[in-house]
Short mmCIF file of C-alpha atoms and ligand atoms in Angstrom, two decimals:
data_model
loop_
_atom_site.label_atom_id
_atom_site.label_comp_id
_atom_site.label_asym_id
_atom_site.label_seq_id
_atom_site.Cartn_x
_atom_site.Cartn_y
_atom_site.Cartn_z
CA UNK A 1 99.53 149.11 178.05
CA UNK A 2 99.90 152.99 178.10
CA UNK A 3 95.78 153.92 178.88
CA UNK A 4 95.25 157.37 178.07
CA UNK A 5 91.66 158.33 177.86
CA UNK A 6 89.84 159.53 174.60
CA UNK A 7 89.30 162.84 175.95
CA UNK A 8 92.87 163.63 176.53
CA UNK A 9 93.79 161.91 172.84
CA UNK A 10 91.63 164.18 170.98
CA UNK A 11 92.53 167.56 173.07
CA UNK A 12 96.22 166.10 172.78
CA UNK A 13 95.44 166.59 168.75
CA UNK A 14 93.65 169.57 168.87
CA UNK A 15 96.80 170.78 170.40
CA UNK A 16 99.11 169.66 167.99
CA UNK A 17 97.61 171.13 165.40
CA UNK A 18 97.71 174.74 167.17
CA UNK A 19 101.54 173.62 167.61
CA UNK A 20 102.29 173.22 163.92
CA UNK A 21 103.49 176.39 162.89
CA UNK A 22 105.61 176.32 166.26
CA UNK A 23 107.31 173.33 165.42
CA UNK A 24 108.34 174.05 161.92
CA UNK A 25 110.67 177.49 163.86
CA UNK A 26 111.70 175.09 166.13
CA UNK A 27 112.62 172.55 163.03
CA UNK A 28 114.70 175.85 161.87
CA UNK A 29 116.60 176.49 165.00
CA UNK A 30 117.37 172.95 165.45
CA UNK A 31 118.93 172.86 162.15
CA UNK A 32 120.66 176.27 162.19
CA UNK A 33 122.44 175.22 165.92
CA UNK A 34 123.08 171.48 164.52
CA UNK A 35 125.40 173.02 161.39
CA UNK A 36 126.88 175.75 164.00
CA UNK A 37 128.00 172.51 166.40
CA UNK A 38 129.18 170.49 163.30
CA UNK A 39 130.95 173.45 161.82
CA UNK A 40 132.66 173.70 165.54
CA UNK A 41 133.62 170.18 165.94
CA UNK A 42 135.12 170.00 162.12
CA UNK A 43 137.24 173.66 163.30
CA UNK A 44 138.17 171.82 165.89
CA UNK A 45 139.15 168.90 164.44
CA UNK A 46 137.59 166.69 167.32
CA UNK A 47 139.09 163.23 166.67
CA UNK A 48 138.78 159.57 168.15
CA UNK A 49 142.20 160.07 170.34
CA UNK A 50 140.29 162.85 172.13
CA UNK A 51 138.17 160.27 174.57
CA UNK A 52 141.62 158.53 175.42
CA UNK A 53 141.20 159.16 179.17
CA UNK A 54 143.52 160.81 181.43
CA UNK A 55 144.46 160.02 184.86
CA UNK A 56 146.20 162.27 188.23
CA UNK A 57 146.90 165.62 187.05
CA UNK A 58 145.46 165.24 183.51
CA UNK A 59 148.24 167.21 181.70
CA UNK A 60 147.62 167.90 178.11
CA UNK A 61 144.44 166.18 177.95
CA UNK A 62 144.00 167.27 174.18
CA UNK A 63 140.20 166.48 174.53
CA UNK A 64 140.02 168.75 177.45
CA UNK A 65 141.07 171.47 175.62
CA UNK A 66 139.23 170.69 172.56
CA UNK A 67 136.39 170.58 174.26
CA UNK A 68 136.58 174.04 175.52
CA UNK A 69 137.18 175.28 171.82
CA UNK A 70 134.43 173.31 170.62
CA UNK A 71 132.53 175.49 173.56
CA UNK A 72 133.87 178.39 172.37
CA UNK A 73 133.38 178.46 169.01
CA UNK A 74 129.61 177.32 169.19
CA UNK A 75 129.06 179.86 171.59
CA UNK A 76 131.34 182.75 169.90
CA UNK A 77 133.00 183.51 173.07
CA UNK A 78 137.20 183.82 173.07
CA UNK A 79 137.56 181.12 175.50
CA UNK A 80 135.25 178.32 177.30
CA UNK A 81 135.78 176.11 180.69
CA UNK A 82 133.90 173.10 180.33
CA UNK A 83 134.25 170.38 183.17
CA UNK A 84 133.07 167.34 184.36
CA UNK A 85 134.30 168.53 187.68
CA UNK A 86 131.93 171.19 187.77
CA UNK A 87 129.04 169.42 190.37
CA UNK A 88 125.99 171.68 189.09
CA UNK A 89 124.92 174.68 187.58
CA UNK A 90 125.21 176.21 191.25
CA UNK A 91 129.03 175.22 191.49
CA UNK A 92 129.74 176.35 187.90
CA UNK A 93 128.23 180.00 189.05
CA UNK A 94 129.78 179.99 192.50
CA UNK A 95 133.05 179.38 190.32
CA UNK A 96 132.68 182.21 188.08
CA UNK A 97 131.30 184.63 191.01
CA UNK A 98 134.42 183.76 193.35
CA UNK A 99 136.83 184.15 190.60
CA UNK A 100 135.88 187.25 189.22
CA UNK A 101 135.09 189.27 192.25
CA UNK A 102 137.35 190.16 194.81
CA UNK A 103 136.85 191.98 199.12
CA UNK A 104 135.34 195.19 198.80
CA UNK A 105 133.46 195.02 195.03
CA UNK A 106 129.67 194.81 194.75
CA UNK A 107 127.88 192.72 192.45
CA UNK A 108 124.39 193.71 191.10
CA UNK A 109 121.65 191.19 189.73
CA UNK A 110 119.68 193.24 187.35
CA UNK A 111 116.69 190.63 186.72
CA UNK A 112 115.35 190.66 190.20
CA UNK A 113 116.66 188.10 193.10
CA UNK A 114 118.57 185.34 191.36
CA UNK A 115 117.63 181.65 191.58
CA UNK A 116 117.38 179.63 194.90
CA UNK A 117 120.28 177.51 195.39
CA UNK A 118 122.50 181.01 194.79
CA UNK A 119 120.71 182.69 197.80
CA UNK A 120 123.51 181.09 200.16
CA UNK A 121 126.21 181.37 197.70
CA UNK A 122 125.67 185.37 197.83
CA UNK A 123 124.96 185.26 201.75
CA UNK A 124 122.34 186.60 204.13
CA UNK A 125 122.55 188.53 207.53
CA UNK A 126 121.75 185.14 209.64
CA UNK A 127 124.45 182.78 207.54
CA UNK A 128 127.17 184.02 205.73
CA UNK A 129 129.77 181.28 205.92
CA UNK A 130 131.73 180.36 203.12
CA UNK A 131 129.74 182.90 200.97
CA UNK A 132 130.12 186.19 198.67
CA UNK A 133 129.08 188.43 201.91
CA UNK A 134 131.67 186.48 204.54
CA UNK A 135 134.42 187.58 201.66
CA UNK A 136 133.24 190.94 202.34
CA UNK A 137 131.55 191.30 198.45
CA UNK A 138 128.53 192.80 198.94
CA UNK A 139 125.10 192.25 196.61
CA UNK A 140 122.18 194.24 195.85
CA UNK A 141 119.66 193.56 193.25
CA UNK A 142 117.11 195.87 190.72
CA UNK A 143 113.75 194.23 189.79
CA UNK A 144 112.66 193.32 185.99
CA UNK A 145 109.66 196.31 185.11
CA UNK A 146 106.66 194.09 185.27
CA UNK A 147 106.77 193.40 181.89
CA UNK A 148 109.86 191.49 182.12
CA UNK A 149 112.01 194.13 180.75
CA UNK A 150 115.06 195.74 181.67
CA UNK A 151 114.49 198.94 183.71
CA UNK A 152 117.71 200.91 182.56
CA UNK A 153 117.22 203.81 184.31
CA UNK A 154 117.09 201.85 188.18
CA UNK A 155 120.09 200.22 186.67
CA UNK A 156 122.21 202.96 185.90
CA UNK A 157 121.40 204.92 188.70
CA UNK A 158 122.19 201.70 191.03
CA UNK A 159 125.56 201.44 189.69
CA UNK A 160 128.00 202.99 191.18
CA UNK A 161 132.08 203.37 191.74
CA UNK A 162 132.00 200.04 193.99
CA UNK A 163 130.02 197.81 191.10
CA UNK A 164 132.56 195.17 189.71
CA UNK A 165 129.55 193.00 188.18
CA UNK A 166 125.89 192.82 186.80
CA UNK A 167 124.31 189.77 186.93
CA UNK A 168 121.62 188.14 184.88
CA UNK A 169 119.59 185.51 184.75
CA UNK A 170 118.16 184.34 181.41
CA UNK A 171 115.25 181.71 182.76
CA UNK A 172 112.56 182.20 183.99
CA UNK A 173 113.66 180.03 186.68
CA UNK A 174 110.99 179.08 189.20
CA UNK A 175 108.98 182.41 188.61
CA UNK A 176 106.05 183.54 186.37
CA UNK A 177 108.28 186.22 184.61
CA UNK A 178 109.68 185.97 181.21
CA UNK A 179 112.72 184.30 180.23
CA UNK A 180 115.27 186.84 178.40
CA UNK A 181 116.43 186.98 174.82
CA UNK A 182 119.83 186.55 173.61
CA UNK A 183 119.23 190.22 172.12
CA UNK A 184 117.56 191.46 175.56
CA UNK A 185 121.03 190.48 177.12
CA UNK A 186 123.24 191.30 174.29
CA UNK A 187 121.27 195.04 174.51
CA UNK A 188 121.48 195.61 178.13
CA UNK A 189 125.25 194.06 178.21
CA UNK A 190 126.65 196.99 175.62
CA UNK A 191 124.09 199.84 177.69
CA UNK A 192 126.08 198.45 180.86
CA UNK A 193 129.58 199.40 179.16
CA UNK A 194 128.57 202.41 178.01
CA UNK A 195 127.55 203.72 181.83
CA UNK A 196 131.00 201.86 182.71
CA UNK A 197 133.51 199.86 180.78
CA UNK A 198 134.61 198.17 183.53
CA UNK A 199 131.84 196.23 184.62
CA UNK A 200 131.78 192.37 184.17
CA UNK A 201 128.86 191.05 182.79
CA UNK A 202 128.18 187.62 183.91
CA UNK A 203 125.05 185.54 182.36
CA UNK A 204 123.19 182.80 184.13
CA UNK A 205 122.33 180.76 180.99
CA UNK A 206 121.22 177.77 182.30
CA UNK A 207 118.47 176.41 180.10
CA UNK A 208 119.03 178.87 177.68
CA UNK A 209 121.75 177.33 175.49
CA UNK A 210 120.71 176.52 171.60
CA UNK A 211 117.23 177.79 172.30
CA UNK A 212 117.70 180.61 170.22
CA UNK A 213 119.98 180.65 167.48
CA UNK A 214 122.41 182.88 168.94
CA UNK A 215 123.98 183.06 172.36
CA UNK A 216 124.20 186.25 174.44
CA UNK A 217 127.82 186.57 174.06
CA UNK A 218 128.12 189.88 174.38
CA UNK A 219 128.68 189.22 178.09
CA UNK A 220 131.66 188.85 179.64
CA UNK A 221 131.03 185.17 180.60
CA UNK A 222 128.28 182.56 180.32
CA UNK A 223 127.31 179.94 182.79
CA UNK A 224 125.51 176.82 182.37
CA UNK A 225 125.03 173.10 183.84
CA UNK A 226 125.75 170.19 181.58
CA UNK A 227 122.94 168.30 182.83
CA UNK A 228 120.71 170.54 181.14
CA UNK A 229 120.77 171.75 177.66
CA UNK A 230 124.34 171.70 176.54
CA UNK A 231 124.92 167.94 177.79
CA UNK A 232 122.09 166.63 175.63
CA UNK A 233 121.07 164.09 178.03
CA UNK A 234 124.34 162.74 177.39
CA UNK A 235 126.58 163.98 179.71
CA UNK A 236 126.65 162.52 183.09
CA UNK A 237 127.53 165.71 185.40
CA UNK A 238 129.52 169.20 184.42
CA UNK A 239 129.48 172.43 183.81
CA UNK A 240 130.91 175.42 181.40
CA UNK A 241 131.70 178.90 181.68
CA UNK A 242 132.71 180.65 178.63
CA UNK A 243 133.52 184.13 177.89
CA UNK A 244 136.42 186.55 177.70
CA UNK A 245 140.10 184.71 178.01
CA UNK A 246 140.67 187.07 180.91
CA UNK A 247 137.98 186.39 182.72
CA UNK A 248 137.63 182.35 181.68
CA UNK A 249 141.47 182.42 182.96
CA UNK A 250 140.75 183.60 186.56
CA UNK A 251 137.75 181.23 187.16
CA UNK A 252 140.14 178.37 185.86
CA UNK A 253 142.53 180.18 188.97
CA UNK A 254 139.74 179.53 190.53
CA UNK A 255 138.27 175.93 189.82
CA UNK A 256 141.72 174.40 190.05
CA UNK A 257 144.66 176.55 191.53
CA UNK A 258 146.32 180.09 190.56
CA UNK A 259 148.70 179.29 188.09
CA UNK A 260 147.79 175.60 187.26
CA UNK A 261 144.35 177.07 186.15
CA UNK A 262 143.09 175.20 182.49
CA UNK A 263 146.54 172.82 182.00
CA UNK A 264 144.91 170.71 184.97
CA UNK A 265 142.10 168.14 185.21
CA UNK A 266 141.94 164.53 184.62
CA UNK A 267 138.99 163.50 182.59
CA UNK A 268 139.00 160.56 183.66
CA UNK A 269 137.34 158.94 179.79
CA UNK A 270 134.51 161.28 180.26
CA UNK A 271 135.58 163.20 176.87
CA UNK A 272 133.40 161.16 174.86
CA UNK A 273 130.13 161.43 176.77
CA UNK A 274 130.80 165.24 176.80
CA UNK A 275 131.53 165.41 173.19
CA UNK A 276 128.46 163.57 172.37
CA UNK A 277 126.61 165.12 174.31
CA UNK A 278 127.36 168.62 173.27
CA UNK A 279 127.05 167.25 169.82
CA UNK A 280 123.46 166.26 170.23
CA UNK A 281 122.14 169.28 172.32
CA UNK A 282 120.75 171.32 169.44
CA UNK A 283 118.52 168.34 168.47
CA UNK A 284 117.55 167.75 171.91
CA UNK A 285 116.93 170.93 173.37
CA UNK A 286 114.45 171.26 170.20
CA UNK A 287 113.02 168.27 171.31
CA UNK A 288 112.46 170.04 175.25
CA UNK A 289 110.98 172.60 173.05
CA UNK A 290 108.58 171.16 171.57
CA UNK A 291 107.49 169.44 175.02
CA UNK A 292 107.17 172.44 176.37
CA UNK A 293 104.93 174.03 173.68
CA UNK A 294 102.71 171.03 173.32
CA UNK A 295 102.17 171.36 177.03
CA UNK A 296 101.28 174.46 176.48
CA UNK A 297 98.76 173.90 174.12
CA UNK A 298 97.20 171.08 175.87
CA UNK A 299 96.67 172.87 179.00
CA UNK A 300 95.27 175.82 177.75
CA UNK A 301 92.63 173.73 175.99
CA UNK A 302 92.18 171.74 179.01
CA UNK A 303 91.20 175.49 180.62
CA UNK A 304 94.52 176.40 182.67
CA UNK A 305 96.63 179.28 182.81
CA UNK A 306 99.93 178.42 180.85
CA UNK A 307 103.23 180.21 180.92
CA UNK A 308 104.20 180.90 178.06
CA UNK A 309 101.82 180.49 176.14
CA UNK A 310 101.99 177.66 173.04
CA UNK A 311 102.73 180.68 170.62
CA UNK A 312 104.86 183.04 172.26
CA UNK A 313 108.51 183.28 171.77
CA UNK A 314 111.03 181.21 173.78
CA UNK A 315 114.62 181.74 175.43
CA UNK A 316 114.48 178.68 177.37
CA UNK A 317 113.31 175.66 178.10
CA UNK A 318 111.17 175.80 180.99
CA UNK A 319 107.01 175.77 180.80
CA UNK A 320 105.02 176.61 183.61
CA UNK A 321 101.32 175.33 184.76
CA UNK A 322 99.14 177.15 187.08
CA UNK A 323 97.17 174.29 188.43
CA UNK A 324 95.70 176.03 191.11
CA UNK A 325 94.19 173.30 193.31
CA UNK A 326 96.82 171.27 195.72
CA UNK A 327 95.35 167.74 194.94
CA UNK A 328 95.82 168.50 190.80
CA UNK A 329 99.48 169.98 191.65
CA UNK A 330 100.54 166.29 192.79
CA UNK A 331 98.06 164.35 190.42
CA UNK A 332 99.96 166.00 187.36
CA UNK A 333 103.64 165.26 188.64
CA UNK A 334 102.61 161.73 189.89
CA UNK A 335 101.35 162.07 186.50
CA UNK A 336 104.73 162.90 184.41
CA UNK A 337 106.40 159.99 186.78
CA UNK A 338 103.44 157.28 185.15
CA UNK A 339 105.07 158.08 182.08
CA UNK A 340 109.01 158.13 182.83
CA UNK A 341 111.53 155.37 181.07
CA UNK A 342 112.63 155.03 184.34
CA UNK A 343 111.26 154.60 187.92
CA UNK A 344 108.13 154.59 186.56
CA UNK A 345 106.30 153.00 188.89
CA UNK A 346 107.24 155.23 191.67
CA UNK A 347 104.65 157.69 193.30
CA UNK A 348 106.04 161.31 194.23
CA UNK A 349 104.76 163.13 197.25
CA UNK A 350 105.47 166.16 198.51
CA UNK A 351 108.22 166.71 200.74
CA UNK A 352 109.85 169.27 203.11
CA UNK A 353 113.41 169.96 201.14
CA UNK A 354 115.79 172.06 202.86
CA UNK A 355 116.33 175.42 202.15
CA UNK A 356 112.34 175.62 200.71
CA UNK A 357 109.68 177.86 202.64
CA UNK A 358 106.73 175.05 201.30
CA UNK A 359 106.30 171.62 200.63
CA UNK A 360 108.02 170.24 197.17
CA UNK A 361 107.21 167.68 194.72
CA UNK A 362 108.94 166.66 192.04
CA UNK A 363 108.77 164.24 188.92
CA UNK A 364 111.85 162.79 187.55
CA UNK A 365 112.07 159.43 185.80
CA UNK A 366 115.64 160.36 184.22
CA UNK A 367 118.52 158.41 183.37
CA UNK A 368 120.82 160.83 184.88
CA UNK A 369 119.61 162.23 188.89
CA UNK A 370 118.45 165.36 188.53
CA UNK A 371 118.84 165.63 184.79
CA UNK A 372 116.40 168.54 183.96
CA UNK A 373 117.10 168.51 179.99
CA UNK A 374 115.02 165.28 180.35
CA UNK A 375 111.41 165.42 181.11
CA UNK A 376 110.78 166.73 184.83
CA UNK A 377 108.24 168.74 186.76
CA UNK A 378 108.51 170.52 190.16
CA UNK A 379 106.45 172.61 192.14
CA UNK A 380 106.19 174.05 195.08
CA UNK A 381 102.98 172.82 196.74
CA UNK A 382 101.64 176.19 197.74
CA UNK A 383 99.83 179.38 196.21
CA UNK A 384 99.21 179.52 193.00
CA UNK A 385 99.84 175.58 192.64
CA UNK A 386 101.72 175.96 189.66
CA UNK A 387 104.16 173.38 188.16
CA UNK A 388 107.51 174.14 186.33
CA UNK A 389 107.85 171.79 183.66
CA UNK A 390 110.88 171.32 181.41
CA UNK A 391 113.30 168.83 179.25
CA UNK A 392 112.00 166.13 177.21
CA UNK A 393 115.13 164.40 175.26
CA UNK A 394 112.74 163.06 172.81
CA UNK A 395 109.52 164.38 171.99
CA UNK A 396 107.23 161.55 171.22
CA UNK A 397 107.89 159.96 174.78
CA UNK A 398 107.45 163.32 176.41
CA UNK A 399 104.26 163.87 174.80
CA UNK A 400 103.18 160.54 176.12
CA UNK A 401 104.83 161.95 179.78
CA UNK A 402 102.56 165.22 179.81
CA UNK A 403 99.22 163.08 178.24
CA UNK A 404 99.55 160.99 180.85
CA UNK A 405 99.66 164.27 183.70
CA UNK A 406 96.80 165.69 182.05
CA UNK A 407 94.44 162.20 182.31
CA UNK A 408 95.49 161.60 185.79
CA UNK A 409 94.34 165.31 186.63
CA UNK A 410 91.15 164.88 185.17
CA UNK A 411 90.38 161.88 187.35
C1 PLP B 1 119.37 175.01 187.27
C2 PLP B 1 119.68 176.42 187.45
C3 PLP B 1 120.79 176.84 188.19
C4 PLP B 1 121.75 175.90 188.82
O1 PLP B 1 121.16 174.87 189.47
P1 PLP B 1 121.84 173.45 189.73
O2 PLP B 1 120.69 172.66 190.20
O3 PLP B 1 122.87 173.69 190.74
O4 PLP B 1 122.41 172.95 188.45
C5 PLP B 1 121.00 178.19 188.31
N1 PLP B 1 120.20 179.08 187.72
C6 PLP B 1 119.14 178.72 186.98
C7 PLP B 1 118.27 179.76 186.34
C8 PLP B 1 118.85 177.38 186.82
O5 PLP B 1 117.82 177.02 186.07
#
């Protein structure tokens, strides 16, 4: 019933063999993250009783706070916030921005201009309402070198008396640079307390998590959506922030209300899904991996420009496709949707979203809207035509997913 062409099934095992030795590190990161998850949910001592849900205000939900050691512990941070009632990844950082910084302080994003959705969240001359600038916190940013490193010396010298927080982003996000190492941010975290130990370190890490075998907990606190790698496809909708207790403390102030902070929060029986889910992420975000790296490989046999490339190394989960040509763009993501579990027989088509300079178009066949830890592509259909594609709970369907794109773009 699936028709893939023969072309595309022998380039498709051409490229698995390039992607051998690839797989086997990803085989070893799956399995050093799966123990370092177990080990955290026998510490724990997760039990049944922990999904019992709670209702109204949720006091001593014991899976609640479980949860957030379970967090913790993977992650080697002192303290984790980990809530359904976090909406996205966008909420999760808003959180963590509003309830570390405070009128007057400065925040600096050292890897460039951070991801889309924050752009109002930070605030802009025409419309500040609501946002980081209307509090009177003002931003400023330093560019990544054009290698994708750090450039420590703009850094330093941009930091001054005023700076309460650096800011980084460890995707890629929707840009050609690199994504950033758990060391890369662990090095530039303990550079940043030497200029001034005051600073708060604060890590985008959205897509990141169990990529690597270690988190960049060096910072002060991570951030991540639960509908990408840490929810394991599992988890309906949340978010985490983990980190110092301090700091973890006043975005609970934050989240809920000053003094009520972590004791609040019904869950509502949504304890389960999230355990599950965490419990599952190592083997899944391996899975994303390997989608992304067989995508890789494919596409550079097929003759396009790949990003990165099948071999490189790998701090998240994102893969990017420079199509170049409009018409190939939306072939490919109509492409990924021929080959979804769900809404499969839908066609995408570009569309003007709000808030986007171009055209977008998007694949998604997920179980969970907007679930990006399962297999989805989107691109903005404009110069260089290039498609961010990422997730992929289970490999073998994925592959099927991305064999499909690359026959319908050679129609
Ligand atoms: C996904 C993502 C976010 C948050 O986006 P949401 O869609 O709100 O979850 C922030 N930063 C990066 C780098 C992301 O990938």
């Amino acid at each position: 019933m699936i028709n893939i062409s023969d072309k595309i099934k022998k380039a498709s095992q051409e490229a698995i063999h390039l992607c051998k030795k690839e797989f086997e590190k990803i085989e070893e990161i799956k399995e050093y993250n799966q123990k370092k998850v177990l080990e955290a949910f026998i510490k724990c001592g997760v039990s049944e009783s922990h999904f019992t849900a709670t209702t109204g205000y949720g006091y001593n939900d014991r899976g609640r706070d479980t949860l957030d050691k379970v967090y913790s512990t993977a992650f080697s941070t002192q303290d984790a916030l980990v809530r359904h009632n976090f909406v996205n990844g966008t909420h999760a950082l808003t959180v963590a921005l509003f309830g570390i910084l405070r009128p007057g302080d400065e925040i600096i994003s050292i890897t460039g201009t951070p991801y889309d959705t924050l752009k109002s969240v930070i605030g802009s001359e025409s419309d500040d309402e609501g946002s980081l600038k209307n509090f009177g916190i003002s931003f400023k940013y330093v560019e990544l070198n054009k290698d994708g490193t750090f450039n420590y010396e703009k850094i330093k010298n941009a930091i001054s008396n005023k700076t309460k927080a650096i800011y980084i982003q460890r995707s890629r996000g929707y840009s050609l640079r690199k994504s950033l190492s758990y060391k890369d941010i662990n090095d530039i975290c303990l550079f940043i307390k030497k200029v001034s130990k005051k600073i708060i370190a604060i890590v985008d890490n959205c897509y990141g998590e169990f990529v690597e075998k270690e988190e960049p907990s060096c910072a002060d606190l991570m951030v991540g959506s639960l509908i990408k790698n840490p929810g394991g496809g599992i988890a309906p909708t949340g978010g985490y922030i983990a980190g110092k207790k301090e700091f973890v403390n006043l975005c609970s102030y934050r989240l809920t209300s000053p003094g009520t902070g972590k004791e609040v929060g019904a869950t509502l029986g949504l304890n389960r899904e999230l355990f599950m889910g965490t419990f599952n992420s190592p083997n899944v975000v391996g899975e994303a991996l390997k989608t992304a790296i067989f995508s890789s490989a494919l596409f550079q046999i097929l003759g396009f420009d790949v990003y990165p490339k099948y071999n490189e190394s790998r701090h998240d989960i994102i893969e990017c496709i420079v199509l170049k040509d409009e018409d190939l763009l939306i072939k490919f993501c109509q492409g990924i949707q021929k080959g979804s579990p769900i809404d499969s027989f839908v066609t995408p088509q570009p569309w003007d979203m709000p808030g986007y300079d171009s055209q977008i178009i998007m694949a998604a066949g997920a179980f969970t809207l907007g679930s990006s830890i399962e297999l989805s592509a989107d691109a903005p259909v404009k110069d260089p035509y290039a498609v961010w594609l990422q997730g992929g709970t289970n490999f073998y369907s994925s592959k099927i997913g991305i064999m499909l794109a690359a026959d319908n773009i050679l129609k």
